[in-house]
XYZ file of N, CA and C in Angstrom:
792
model
N -17.730 -14.695 -6.989
C -18.321 -13.404 -7.322
C -17.493 -12.727 -8.411
N -18.135 -12.316 -9.481
C -17.465 -11.601 -10.551
C -17.259 -10.152 -10.113
N -15.997 -9.729 -10.034
C -15.704 -8.366 -9.596
C -15.791 -7.348 -10.729
N -16.136 -7.801 -11.924
C -16.348 -6.894 -13.064
C -15.099 -6.057 -13.367
N -13.942 -6.695 -13.224
C -12.681 -6.016 -13.500
C -12.074 -6.407 -14.835
N -12.715 -7.300 -15.550
C -12.169 -7.772 -16.814
C -11.987 -6.608 -17.791
N -10.770 -6.485 -18.308
C -10.477 -5.446 -19.285
C -10.118 -4.100 -18.700
N -10.313 -3.920 -17.421
C -9.972 -2.635 -16.802
C -8.463 -2.558 -16.596
N -7.938 -1.355 -16.660
C -6.501 -1.136 -16.544
C -6.179 -0.731 -15.110
N -5.315 -1.510 -14.468
C -4.984 -1.286 -13.062
C -3.490 -1.075 -12.905
N -3.108 0.025 -12.276
C -1.714 0.297 -11.940
C -1.516 -0.042 -10.464
N -0.529 -0.873 -10.180
C -0.242 -1.298 -8.801
C 1.208 -0.957 -8.496
N 1.440 -0.139 -7.483
C 2.815 0.205 -7.122
C 3.329 -0.726 -6.025
N 4.646 -0.834 -5.950
C 5.249 -1.754 -4.982
C 4.844 -3.183 -5.251
N 4.841 -3.561 -6.542
C 4.213 -4.820 -6.966
C 5.171 -5.994 -7.063
N 6.402 -5.858 -6.591
C 7.355 -6.943 -6.770
C 7.319 -7.970 -5.647
N 6.652 -7.654 -4.539
C 6.643 -8.574 -3.398
C 5.501 -8.222 -2.457
N 5.284 -9.098 -1.501
C 4.339 -8.823 -0.421
C 2.935 -8.495 -0.876
N 2.363 -7.454 -0.291
C 0.986 -7.055 -0.588
C 0.842 -6.683 -2.061
N 1.781 -5.908 -2.587
C 1.668 -5.461 -3.969
C 1.666 -6.601 -4.958
N 2.508 -7.599 -4.740
C 2.529 -8.770 -5.615
C 1.207 -9.519 -5.527
N 0.680 -9.669 -4.318
C -0.609 -10.344 -4.145
C -1.727 -9.575 -4.836
N -1.689 -8.245 -4.770
C -2.708 -7.428 -5.445
C -2.594 -7.576 -6.955
N -1.375 -7.487 -7.492
C -1.195 -7.612 -8.939
C -1.694 -8.962 -9.441
N -1.370 -10.018 -8.723
C -1.834 -11.352 -9.107
C -3.359 -11.436 -9.072
N -3.952 -10.920 -8.011
C -5.403 -11.026 -7.831
C -6.140 -10.259 -8.918
N -5.696 -9.044 -9.207
C -6.354 -8.260 -10.248
C -6.188 -8.914 -11.610
N -5.019 -9.492 -11.864
C -4.802 -10.190 -13.133
C -5.721 -11.404 -13.245
N -5.876 -12.132 -12.153
C -6.776 -13.289 -12.144
C -8.219 -12.876 -12.415
N -8.566 -11.650 -12.034
C -9.923 -11.142 -12.264
C -10.097 -10.554 -13.660
N -9.042 -10.630 -14.465
C -9.143 -10.192 -15.851
C -8.681 -8.784 -16.125
N -8.166 -8.092 -15.114
C -7.672 -6.736 -15.333
C -6.361 -6.762 -16.108
N -6.097 -5.696 -16.818
C -4.800 -5.495 -17.471
C -3.932 -4.728 -16.479
N -2.965 -5.399 -15.933
C -2.228 -4.887 -14.780
C -0.886 -4.301 -15.196
N -0.628 -3.106 -14.682
C 0.682 -2.468 -14.799
C 1.327 -2.545 -13.420
N 2.353 -3.369 -13.301
C 3.023 -3.596 -12.023
C 4.259 -2.706 -11.942
N 4.304 -1.877 -10.913
C 5.373 -0.891 -10.772
C 6.271 -1.276 -9.597
N 7.574 -1.357 -9.865
C 8.554 -1.604 -8.813
C 9.926 -1.288 -9.379
N 10.902 -1.213 -8.508
C 12.258 -0.902 -8.982
C 12.835 -2.040 -9.808
N 12.468 -3.272 -9.499
C 12.945 -4.417 -10.281
C 11.811 -5.410 -10.448
N 11.864 -6.170 -11.528
C 10.824 -7.153 -11.817
C 11.090 -8.451 -11.071
N 10.023 -9.118 -10.670
C 10.128 -10.432 -10.081
C 9.529 -11.463 -11.024
N 10.083 -12.647 -11.024
C 9.564 -13.727 -11.863
C 8.208 -14.223 -11.376
N 7.798 -13.781 -10.188
C 6.526 -14.237 -9.620
C 5.324 -13.503 -10.193
N 5.550 -12.428 -10.939
C 4.423 -11.745 -11.571
C 3.812 -12.649 -12.641
N 2.489 -12.671 -12.751
C 1.847 -13.530 -13.756
C 2.188 -13.110 -15.177
N 2.111 -14.065 -16.080
C 2.307 -13.774 -17.491
C 1.224 -12.796 -17.949
N 1.612 -11.841 -18.763
C 0.658 -10.853 -19.261
C 0.631 -9.568 -18.470
N 1.208 -9.579 -17.270
C 1.303 -8.359 -16.478
C 2.452 -7.518 -17.025
N 2.188 -6.243 -17.248
C 3.218 -5.335 -17.742
C 3.990 -4.765 -16.559
N 5.294 -5.005 -16.539
C 6.117 -4.426 -15.475
C 6.736 -3.125 -15.962
N 6.634 -2.087 -15.126
C 7.283 -0.804 -15.401
C 8.263 -0.541 -14.269
N 9.532 -0.490 -14.597
C 10.559 -0.240 -13.587
C 10.558 1.237 -13.222
N 10.416 1.526 -11.938
C 10.384 2.921 -11.494
C 10.764 2.996 -10.024
N 11.492 4.025 -9.685
C 11.800 4.348 -8.299
C 10.916 5.515 -7.914
N 9.917 5.270 -7.094
C 8.930 6.297 -6.771
C 9.460 7.366 -5.828
N 10.720 7.230 -5.395
C 11.367 8.339 -4.703
C 11.740 9.448 -5.698
N 11.692 9.140 -6.986
C 11.946 10.111 -8.050
C 10.637 10.828 -8.364
N 10.548 12.126 -8.151
C 9.279 12.845 -8.378
C 8.741 12.729 -9.796
N 9.607 12.457 -10.770
C 9.150 12.361 -12.156
C 8.617 10.978 -12.517
N 8.842 9.987 -11.657
C 8.488 8.609 -12.004
C 6.982 8.383 -12.178
N 6.111 8.899 -11.309
C 4.677 8.610 -11.480
C 4.129 9.007 -12.842
N 4.515 10.171 -13.345
C 4.015 10.594 -14.660
C 4.456 9.630 -15.742
N 5.702 9.129 -15.642
C 6.187 8.171 -16.640
C 5.406 6.861 -16.561
N 5.064 6.430 -15.355
C 4.289 5.196 -15.194
C 2.926 5.321 -15.865
N 2.241 6.421 -15.610
C 0.909 6.616 -16.198
C 1.015 6.741 -17.718
N 2.023 7.445 -18.205
C 2.221 7.541 -19.654
C 2.379 6.158 -20.282
N 3.115 5.281 -19.616
C 3.310 3.926 -20.150
C 2.004 3.142 -20.136
N 1.207 3.291 -19.076
C -0.092 2.611 -19.022
C -1.004 3.067 -20.151
N -0.976 4.357 -20.444
C -1.796 4.891 -21.531
C -1.288 4.380 -22.874
N 0.022 4.356 -23.050
C 0.598 3.860 -24.306
C 0.231 2.407 -24.562
N 0.312 1.577 -23.526
C 0.107 0.141 -23.690
C -1.365 -0.256 -23.694
N -2.167 0.394 -22.836
C -3.535 -0.074 -22.617
C -4.606 0.991 -22.829
N -4.213 2.218 -23.102
C -5.198 3.241 -23.437
C -5.699 4.087 -22.296
N -5.295 3.796 -21.071
C -5.773 4.604 -19.954
C -5.503 3.942 -18.624
N -6.141 4.464 -17.580
C -6.049 3.897 -16.240
C -7.441 3.944 -15.614
N -7.886 2.802 -15.095
C -9.170 2.722 -14.404
C -9.014 2.533 -12.901
N -7.932 1.886 -12.506
C -7.692 1.556 -11.102
C -6.249 1.927 -10.764
N -6.081 2.591 -9.625
C -4.742 2.871 -9.110
C -4.661 2.343 -7.687
N -3.704 1.479 -7.449
C -3.460 0.953 -6.100
C -2.103 1.478 -5.637
N -2.143 2.414 -4.700
C -0.912 2.964 -4.137
C -0.478 2.086 -2.969
N 0.333 1.097 -3.289
C 0.785 0.161 -2.270
C 2.234 0.411 -1.849
N 3.046 1.023 -2.711
C 4.449 1.252 -2.364
C 4.538 2.026 -1.055
N 5.343 1.541 -0.141
C 5.482 2.195 1.151
C 6.218 1.304 2.116
N 6.191 1.694 3.374
C 6.956 0.968 4.376
C 8.311 1.615 4.563
N 9.315 0.847 4.949
C 10.648 1.425 5.117
C 11.176 1.945 3.785
N 11.630 3.184 3.719
C 12.264 3.654 2.483
C 13.482 2.802 2.148
N 13.905 2.806 0.899
C 15.066 1.999 0.512
C 16.256 2.244 1.441
N 16.812 1.141 1.939
C 17.965 1.209 2.818
C 17.657 1.410 4.290
N 16.362 1.497 4.635
C 15.957 1.746 6.025
C 15.384 0.466 6.626
N 15.696 0.198 7.873
C 15.142 -0.935 8.601
C 14.231 -0.423 9.711
N 13.046 -0.947 9.776
C 12.111 -0.654 10.857
C 11.900 -1.935 11.648
N 11.536 -1.873 12.933
C 11.092 -0.687 13.659
C 12.217 0.188 14.178
N 11.847 1.475 14.357
C 12.681 2.427 15.069
C 11.893 2.869 16.301
N 12.541 2.918 17.437
C 11.848 3.223 18.682
C 12.261 4.604 19.179
N 11.257 5.419 19.495
C 11.508 6.706 20.113
C 11.437 7.863 19.140
N 10.833 8.957 19.587
C 10.670 10.147 18.762
C 12.015 10.745 18.352
N 13.023 10.656 19.206
C 14.315 11.279 18.934
C 15.189 10.452 17.989
N 14.768 9.255 17.658
C 15.608 8.387 16.822
C 15.692 8.864 15.373
N 14.582 9.096 14.671
C 14.696 9.578 13.295
C 15.072 11.061 13.257
N 15.992 11.409 12.353
C 16.356 12.817 12.195
C 15.581 13.413 11.017
N 15.922 14.641 10.641
C 15.191 15.306 9.569
C 15.230 14.504 8.269
N 16.402 13.968 7.940
C 16.522 13.197 6.701
C 15.635 11.952 6.749
N 15.544 11.317 7.913
C 14.683 10.139 8.064
C 13.212 10.517 7.852
N 12.813 11.612 8.464
C 11.423 12.070 8.305
C 11.116 12.390 6.839
N 12.015 13.092 6.197
C 11.789 13.462 4.798
C 11.694 12.235 3.907
N 12.589 11.265 4.106
C 12.550 10.044 3.299
C 11.271 9.267 3.550
N 10.828 9.216 4.811
C 9.613 8.474 5.144
C 8.388 9.087 4.458
N 8.277 10.407 4.505
C 7.133 11.061 3.854
C 7.249 10.987 2.341
N 8.459 11.077 1.807
C 8.651 10.966 0.360
C 8.133 9.621 -0.146
N 8.480 8.553 0.563
C 8.138 7.210 0.112
C 6.690 6.842 0.405
N 6.179 7.250 1.561
C 4.859 6.790 2.002
C 3.712 7.760 1.735
N 4.020 9.012 1.432
C 2.958 9.973 1.145
C 3.137 10.626 -0.221
N 4.268 11.287 -0.436
C 4.420 12.079 -1.652
C 4.415 11.224 -2.907
N 4.954 10.013 -2.843
C 4.924 9.146 -4.028
C 3.488 8.830 -4.419
N 2.629 8.599 -3.425
C 1.216 8.314 -3.701
C 0.499 9.560 -4.208
N 0.788 10.711 -3.603
C 0.189 11.964 -4.069
C 0.516 12.191 -5.537
N 1.761 11.968 -5.910
C 2.166 12.184 -7.303
C 1.540 11.160 -8.247
N 1.405 9.903 -7.788
C 0.735 8.902 -8.615
C -0.712 9.296 -8.858
N -1.389 9.756 -7.820
C -2.794 10.175 -7.969
C -2.889 11.378 -8.897
N -2.000 12.337 -8.714
C -2.005 13.541 -9.545
C -1.824 13.174 -11.021
N -0.984 12.174 -11.295
C -0.753 11.758 -12.680
C -1.927 10.973 -13.248
N -2.558 10.142 -12.402
C -3.612 9.247 -12.891
C -4.981 9.908 -12.991
N -5.268 10.886 -12.148
C -6.615 11.462 -12.096
C -7.105 12.001 -13.445
N -6.336 12.797 -14.160
C -6.852 13.298 -15.435
C -7.210 12.184 -16.419
N -6.426 11.120 -16.407
C -6.694 9.995 -17.299
C -7.980 9.287 -16.885
N -8.148 9.074 -15.575
C -9.392 8.463 -15.085
C -10.610 9.308 -15.453
N -10.497 10.604 -15.253
C -11.633 11.484 -15.526
C -12.009 11.465 -16.995
N -11.014 11.361 -17.882
C -11.286 11.265 -19.318
C -12.087 10.014 -19.646
N -11.902 8.951 -18.859
C -12.588 7.674 -19.091
C -13.897 7.581 -18.313
N -14.266 8.646 -17.617
C -15.549 8.668 -16.923
C -15.491 8.267 -15.470
N -14.285 8.037 -14.926
C -14.167 7.688 -13.513
C -13.166 6.582 -13.287
N -13.105 6.139 -12.061
C -12.172 5.080 -11.708
C -12.138 4.862 -10.216
N -11.159 4.097 -9.784
C -11.039 3.756 -8.367
C -9.585 3.881 -7.928
N -9.375 4.588 -6.829
C -8.062 4.683 -6.200
C -8.145 3.974 -4.855
N -7.211 3.055 -4.625
C -7.117 2.377 -3.333
C -5.738 2.658 -2.764
N -5.707 3.333 -1.628
C -4.453 3.661 -0.966
C -4.211 2.681 0.172
N -3.051 2.068 0.185
C -2.696 1.136 1.255
C -2.012 1.933 2.365
N -2.686 2.046 3.482
C -2.194 2.807 4.624
C -1.659 1.833 5.668
N -1.992 2.050 6.923
C -1.528 1.177 8.004
C -2.377 1.427 9.242
N -2.554 0.385 10.042
C -3.217 0.567 11.322
C -2.484 1.543 12.221
N -1.173 1.721 11.986
C -0.395 2.639 12.805
C -0.782 4.088 12.556
N -1.499 4.357 11.472
C -1.968 5.719 11.208
C -2.930 6.195 12.284
N -3.651 5.257 12.888
C -4.620 5.628 13.927
C -4.278 5.016 15.278
N -3.059 4.514 15.409
C -2.615 3.905 16.672
C -1.244 4.489 17.018
N -1.192 5.763 17.441
C 0.104 6.406 17.703
C 0.858 5.722 18.834
N 2.174 5.773 18.736
C 3.026 5.189 19.767
C 4.461 5.600 19.538
N 5.328 5.152 20.419
C 6.732 5.536 20.349
C 7.494 4.805 19.258
N 6.909 3.768 18.690
C 7.583 2.988 17.647
C 7.159 3.493 16.271
N 8.130 3.785 15.408
C 7.872 4.176 14.015
C 6.973 5.408 13.922
N 7.257 6.419 14.737
C 6.379 7.591 14.778
C 6.340 8.302 13.434
N 7.457 8.351 12.702
C 7.479 9.018 11.404
C 6.646 8.258 10.379
N 6.706 6.931 10.434
C 5.899 6.104 9.525
C 4.409 6.286 9.803
N 4.029 6.226 11.078
C 2.625 6.405 11.433
C 2.101 7.765 11.019
N 2.925 8.803 11.180
C 2.504 10.150 10.797
C 2.290 10.254 9.290
N 3.174 9.632 8.505
C 3.024 9.660 7.052
C 1.753 8.949 6.621
N 1.454 7.825 7.246
C 0.241 7.080 6.884
C -1.020 7.793 7.376
N -0.935 8.498 8.490
C -2.068 9.305 8.935
C -2.375 10.393 7.910
N -1.332 10.996 7.373
C -1.520 11.986 6.317
C -2.142 11.356 5.076
N -1.750 10.134 4.765
C -2.343 9.413 3.641
C -3.855 9.251 3.833
N -4.268 8.913 5.050
C -5.694 8.781 5.325
C -6.426 10.095 5.083
N -5.814 11.194 5.505
C -6.428 12.513 5.305
C -6.587 12.813 3.815
N -5.531 12.580 3.061
C -5.578 12.830 1.620
C -6.672 11.985 0.964
N -6.787 10.734 1.377
C -7.791 9.840 0.795
C -9.199 10.377 1.021
N -9.471 10.811 2.238
C -10.796 11.355 2.554
C -11.077 12.609 1.736
N -10.086 13.496 1.659
C -10.266 14.744 0.919
C -10.524 14.479 -0.558
N -9.773 13.551 -1.140
C -9.953 13.219 -2.549
C -11.321 12.601 -2.811
N -11.763 11.755 -1.899
C -13.071 11.117 -2.102
C -14.186 12.156 -2.127
N -14.038 13.190 -1.325
C -15.042 14.253 -1.284
C -15.027 15.082 -2.568
N -13.830 15.379 -3.059
C -13.725 16.242 -4.229
C -14.073 15.528 -5.522
N -13.617 14.262 -5.658
C -13.731 13.596 -6.956
C -14.823 12.539 -7.025
N -15.457 12.217 -5.899
C -16.573 11.282 -5.938
C -17.682 11.712 -6.885
N -18.073 12.989 -6.859
C -19.126 13.428 -7.789
C -18.740 13.322 -9.257
N -17.445 13.155 -9.530
C -16.981 13.048 -10.919
C -16.630 11.608 -11.294
N -16.996 10.677 -10.418
C -16.884 9.265 -10.766
C -15.633 8.559 -10.297
N -14.792 9.242 -9.519
C -13.583 8.599 -9.012
C -13.765 8.312 -7.523
N -13.768 7.025 -7.188
C -13.866 6.625 -5.784
C -12.469 6.491 -5.194
N -12.316 6.904 -3.941
C -11.026 6.806 -3.259
C -11.240 6.168 -1.894
N -10.580 5.051 -1.676
C -10.715 4.317 -0.416
C -9.339 3.918 0.111
N -9.328 3.508 1.362
C -8.085 3.146 2.032
C -8.204 1.761 2.643
N -7.160 0.978 2.513
C -7.045 -0.291 3.236
C -5.896 -0.144 4.230
N -6.179 -0.438 5.489
C -5.180 -0.283 6.548
C -4.816 -1.645 7.121
N -3.725 -2.228 6.651
C -3.294 -3.509 7.220
C -2.697 -3.332 8.611
N -2.717 -4.404 9.358
C -1.909 -4.505 10.552
C -0.554 -5.056 10.157
N 0.134 -5.753 11.049
C 1.417 -6.357 10.680
C 1.185 -7.518 9.701
N 1.824 -7.429 8.551
C 1.621 -8.399 7.474
C 2.895 -9.229 7.295
N 2.717 -10.510 7.082
C 3.839 -11.438 6.958
C 4.512 -11.253 5.599
N 5.344 -10.215 5.524
C 6.115 -9.916 4.321
C 7.592 -9.882 4.698
N 8.431 -9.550 3.706
C 9.859 -9.535 4.007
C 10.246 -8.383 4.924
N 9.345 -7.418 5.121
C 9.575 -6.409 6.153
C 9.883 -7.126 7.479
N 9.152 -8.210 7.734
C 9.349 -8.995 8.945
C 10.396 -10.087 8.768
N 10.381 -10.775 7.641
C 11.105 -12.036 7.532
C 12.521 -11.921 6.986
N 12.858 -10.836 6.278
C 14.185 -10.765 5.668
C 15.271 -10.685 6.745
N 16.487 -11.139 6.449
C 17.589 -10.998 7.405
C 17.783 -9.540 7.795
N 17.797 -9.277 9.092
C 17.906 -7.908 9.576
C 16.598 -7.159 9.599
N 15.485 -7.829 9.251
C 14.176 -7.198 9.238
C 13.579 -7.043 10.623
N 12.277 -6.741 10.656
C 11.613 -6.424 11.922
C 11.711 -7.559 12.931
N 11.583 -8.803 12.465
C 11.660 -9.930 13.396
C 13.020 -9.998 14.074
N 14.079 -9.772 13.293
C 15.424 -9.785 13.874
C 15.634 -8.610 14.816
N 15.109 -7.433 14.432
C 15.276 -6.254 15.284
C 14.578 -6.463 16.628
N 13.334 -6.941 16.586
C 12.587 -7.154 17.827
C 13.212 -8.268 18.647
N 13.669 -9.317 17.975
C 14.334 -10.409 18.691
C 15.583 -9.900 19.410
N 16.328 -9.010 18.763
C 17.510 -8.454 19.392
C 17.183 -7.581 20.582
N 16.080 -6.828 20.475
C 15.662 -5.957 21.576
C 15.167 -6.773 22.764
N 14.466 -7.862 22.461
C 13.832 -8.641 23.528
C 14.681 -9.826 23.968
N 15.791 -10.073 23.232
C 16.629 -11.209 23.574
C 16.002 -12.537 23.245
N 15.167 -12.564 22.190
C 14.461 -13.791 21.843
C 14.897 -14.351 20.506
N 14.051 -15.183 19.952
C 14.300 -15.877 18.698
C 13.404 -15.285 17.618
N 13.948 -15.051 16.401
C 13.181 -14.391 15.344
C 11.928 -15.173 14.959
N 12.001 -16.514 14.910
C 10.825 -17.307 14.565
C 9.751 -17.183 15.642
N 10.192 -17.130 16.891
C 9.235 -16.956 17.983
C 8.587 -15.581 17.925
N 9.335 -14.576 17.476
C 8.766 -13.237 17.310
C 7.628 -13.275 16.307
N 7.857 -13.903 15.160
C 6.837 -13.959 14.116
C 5.633 -14.780 14.557
N 5.886 -15.921 15.173
C 4.806 -16.845 15.510
C 3.997 -16.400 16.732
N 4.644 -15.790 17.716
C 3.911 -15.518 18.961
C 4.189 -14.153 19.565
N 5.463 -13.740 19.640
C 5.769 -12.504 20.366
C 5.150 -11.282 19.700
N 5.287 -11.158 18.380
C 4.724 -9.994 17.693
C 3.199 -9.957 17.775
N 2.490 -11.059 17.496
C 1.032 -11.019 17.661
C 0.605 -10.660 19.084
N 1.333 -11.155 20.087
C 0.993 -10.815 21.471
C 1.292 -9.349 21.764
N 2.449 -8.884 21.328
C 2.851 -7.500 21.565
C 1.861 -6.522 20.943
N 1.342 -6.863 19.758
C 0.430 -5.971 19.039
C -1.033 -6.307 19.312
N -1.240 -7.245 20.219
C -2.589 -7.618 20.682
C -3.511 -8.007 19.518
N -2.997 -8.854 18.650
C -3.793 -9.321 17.518
C -4.747 -10.410 17.998
N -6.020 -10.175 17.835
C -7.001 -11.131 18.355
C -6.993 -12.436 17.570
N -6.501 -12.407 16.328
C -6.398 -13.633 15.538
C -5.203 -14.473 15.951
N -4.269 -13.876 16.685
C -3.103 -14.606 17.152
C -2.027 -14.840 16.118
N -2.093 -14.156 14.977
C -1.088 -14.347 13.923
C -0.993 -13.078 13.089
N 0.125 -12.967 12.341
C 0.272 -11.861 11.411
C -0.686 -12.034 10.226
N -1.020 -10.921 9.608
C -1.925 -10.918 8.457
C -1.199 -11.493 7.241
N -1.941 -12.216 6.399
C -1.373 -12.742 5.163
C -1.570 -11.731 4.030
N -0.589 -11.564 3.144
C -0.726 -10.591 2.051
C -1.994 -10.786 1.228
N -2.385 -12.029 0.989
C -3.567 -12.257 0.164
C -4.829 -11.713 0.815
N -4.872 -11.706 2.134
C -6.050 -11.172 2.827
C -6.205 -9.681 2.575
N -5.078 -8.971 2.485
C -5.130 -7.549 2.150
C -5.495 -7.371 0.676
N -4.916 -8.191 -0.186
C -5.181 -8.099 -1.621
C -6.656 -8.308 -1.939
N -7.304 -9.201 -1.220
C -8.729 -9.451 -1.469
C -9.569 -8.208 -1.163
N -9.220 -7.506 -0.090
C -9.943 -6.277 0.248
C -9.687 -5.196 -0.794
N -8.442 -5.092 -1.253
C -8.103 -4.112 -2.282
C -8.887 -4.387 -3.564
N -8.938 -5.642 -3.971
C -9.647 -5.993 -5.213
C -11.125 -5.652 -5.118
N -11.732 -5.893 -3.979
C -13.153 -5.568 -3.824
C -13.381 -4.068 -3.921
N -12.517 -3.276 -3.296
C -12.675 -1.822 -3.356
C -12.391 -1.285 -4.756
N -11.499 -1.932 -5.481
C -11.212 -1.520 -6.855
C -12.373 -1.816 -7.788
N -13.189 -2.758 -7.426
C -14.249 -3.275 -8.290
C -15.467 -2.348 -8.365
N -16.132 -2.319 -9.513
C -17.410 -1.608 -9.607
C -18.477 -2.165 -8.657
N -18.266 -3.394 -8.151
C -19.201 -3.937 -7.176
C -19.209 -3.124 -5.885
N -18.174 -2.286 -5.684
C -18.118 -1.384 -4.526
C -18.465 0.041 -4.934
N -19.376 0.175 -5.864
C -19.681 1.470 -6.465
C -20.182 2.531 -5.511
N -20.730 2.154 -4.370
C -21.194 3.141 -3.391
C -20.259 3.261 -2.199
N -19.070 2.722 -2.322
C -18.088 2.800 -1.245
C -16.991 3.771 -1.639
N -16.930 4.902 -0.960
C -15.862 5.868 -1.187
C -15.606 6.639 0.093
N -14.360 7.009 0.307
C -13.989 7.678 1.547
C -13.931 6.739 2.731
N -13.915 5.430 2.469
C -13.936 4.434 3.542
C -12.523 3.955 3.852
N -12.355 3.470 5.074
C -11.104 2.844 5.475
C -11.407 1.433 5.954
N -10.787 0.441 5.312
C -10.997 -0.956 5.661
C -9.787 -1.452 6.450
N -10.003 -1.882 7.674
C -8.929 -2.445 8.485
C -8.829 -3.941 8.222
N -7.664 -4.385 7.776
C -7.373 -5.813 7.599
C -6.163 -6.074 8.488
N -6.423 -6.228 9.785
C -5.331 -6.074 10.747
C -5.314 -7.095 11.874
N -6.105 -8.156 11.757
C -6.093 -9.170 12.796
C -6.603 -8.680 14.148
N -7.363 -7.562 14.117
C -7.882 -7.013 15.363
C -6.922 -6.059 16.069
N -5.932 -5.548 15.322
C -4.938 -4.642 15.906
C -5.577 -3.348 16.411
N -6.423 -2.736 15.592
C -7.026 -1.455 15.955
C -8.205 -1.690 16.885
N -8.180 -1.071 18.061
C -9.208 -1.305 19.062
C -10.249 -0.175 19.139
N -9.924 0.983 18.578
C -10.820 2.130 18.720
C -12.126 1.943 17.964
N -13.169 2.585 18.449
C -14.459 2.587 17.753
C -14.464 3.727 16.724
C-alpha cells in the first residue's frame, strides 16, 4: 500500500534507537524526507536522513529543530513525538507513589509531556502555512492503566493523551490531524540494557533477566500475545497515522500493546 508520504517532511524525536529509529527508517522507506532528532546520532539511521542533535529537556531545542527542518526541506508535514520514557539518567520501573520525589516528577513531565508540547508549538505554524499536516504522539498503555508502578510516567502520558485530544479538536478544521499511538511494553533497551527494566524486575523477583523478557514480563502484564511488542509493529501504526491515507482519522488512540489494555 502506498502511504503517499513521498516528499513529505517528517520530524521524528527520540530517533536514535527503539521505536523512534524504527519510525525514522519506515518513513524514509516510504519516501519521506526525515529529520531524526536525538542527543547523538546512530549509524543505524538510513542514508539521506538528516540528523539534528538536540536535548529535548532544553526548552529552546524544539524551535531549533523546526528551524533546521525548514532550512533543509522547506517545512514540516509530519511530527512524531516519540522521545520519552525514563528521563536521562533514570532507570524504570519505580514502584510506589512515595518513591519519586518532586525532582523526579518534574523531570518525568519535562521529558514525556513538555518536550512534546514545545515540539508541537514550534511545528504547528509551519504545518498551517503548508495547509495542514499530521502529528502522532507516542504515549503508553500505562496512561490508561494506573498502578503503583511508574505512577509519574503514567500520569505524564495520560496528560499527553489529553493534549492530543484537545489539539485534534482545535486544529482538525484547519487541516492538522493529531493522533496517539499507545504501545505496551516494547522490546527496546529500556528493557534490555544492563541495569534496565529486565534487570530491575529480575532483582525484585529473584529471577533471571532473560526469563523476565521471555516469560515473566508478558505474564505479569497479562499480554495475550505472550511476548513484548516489537518496535517495528509500533512504527507501522505511526506511519499509517502519519499518512494521508488516514485522512479521516484524528483524535484517535491506537493501542499496539499485545493485549495489555483490557478496558472497553
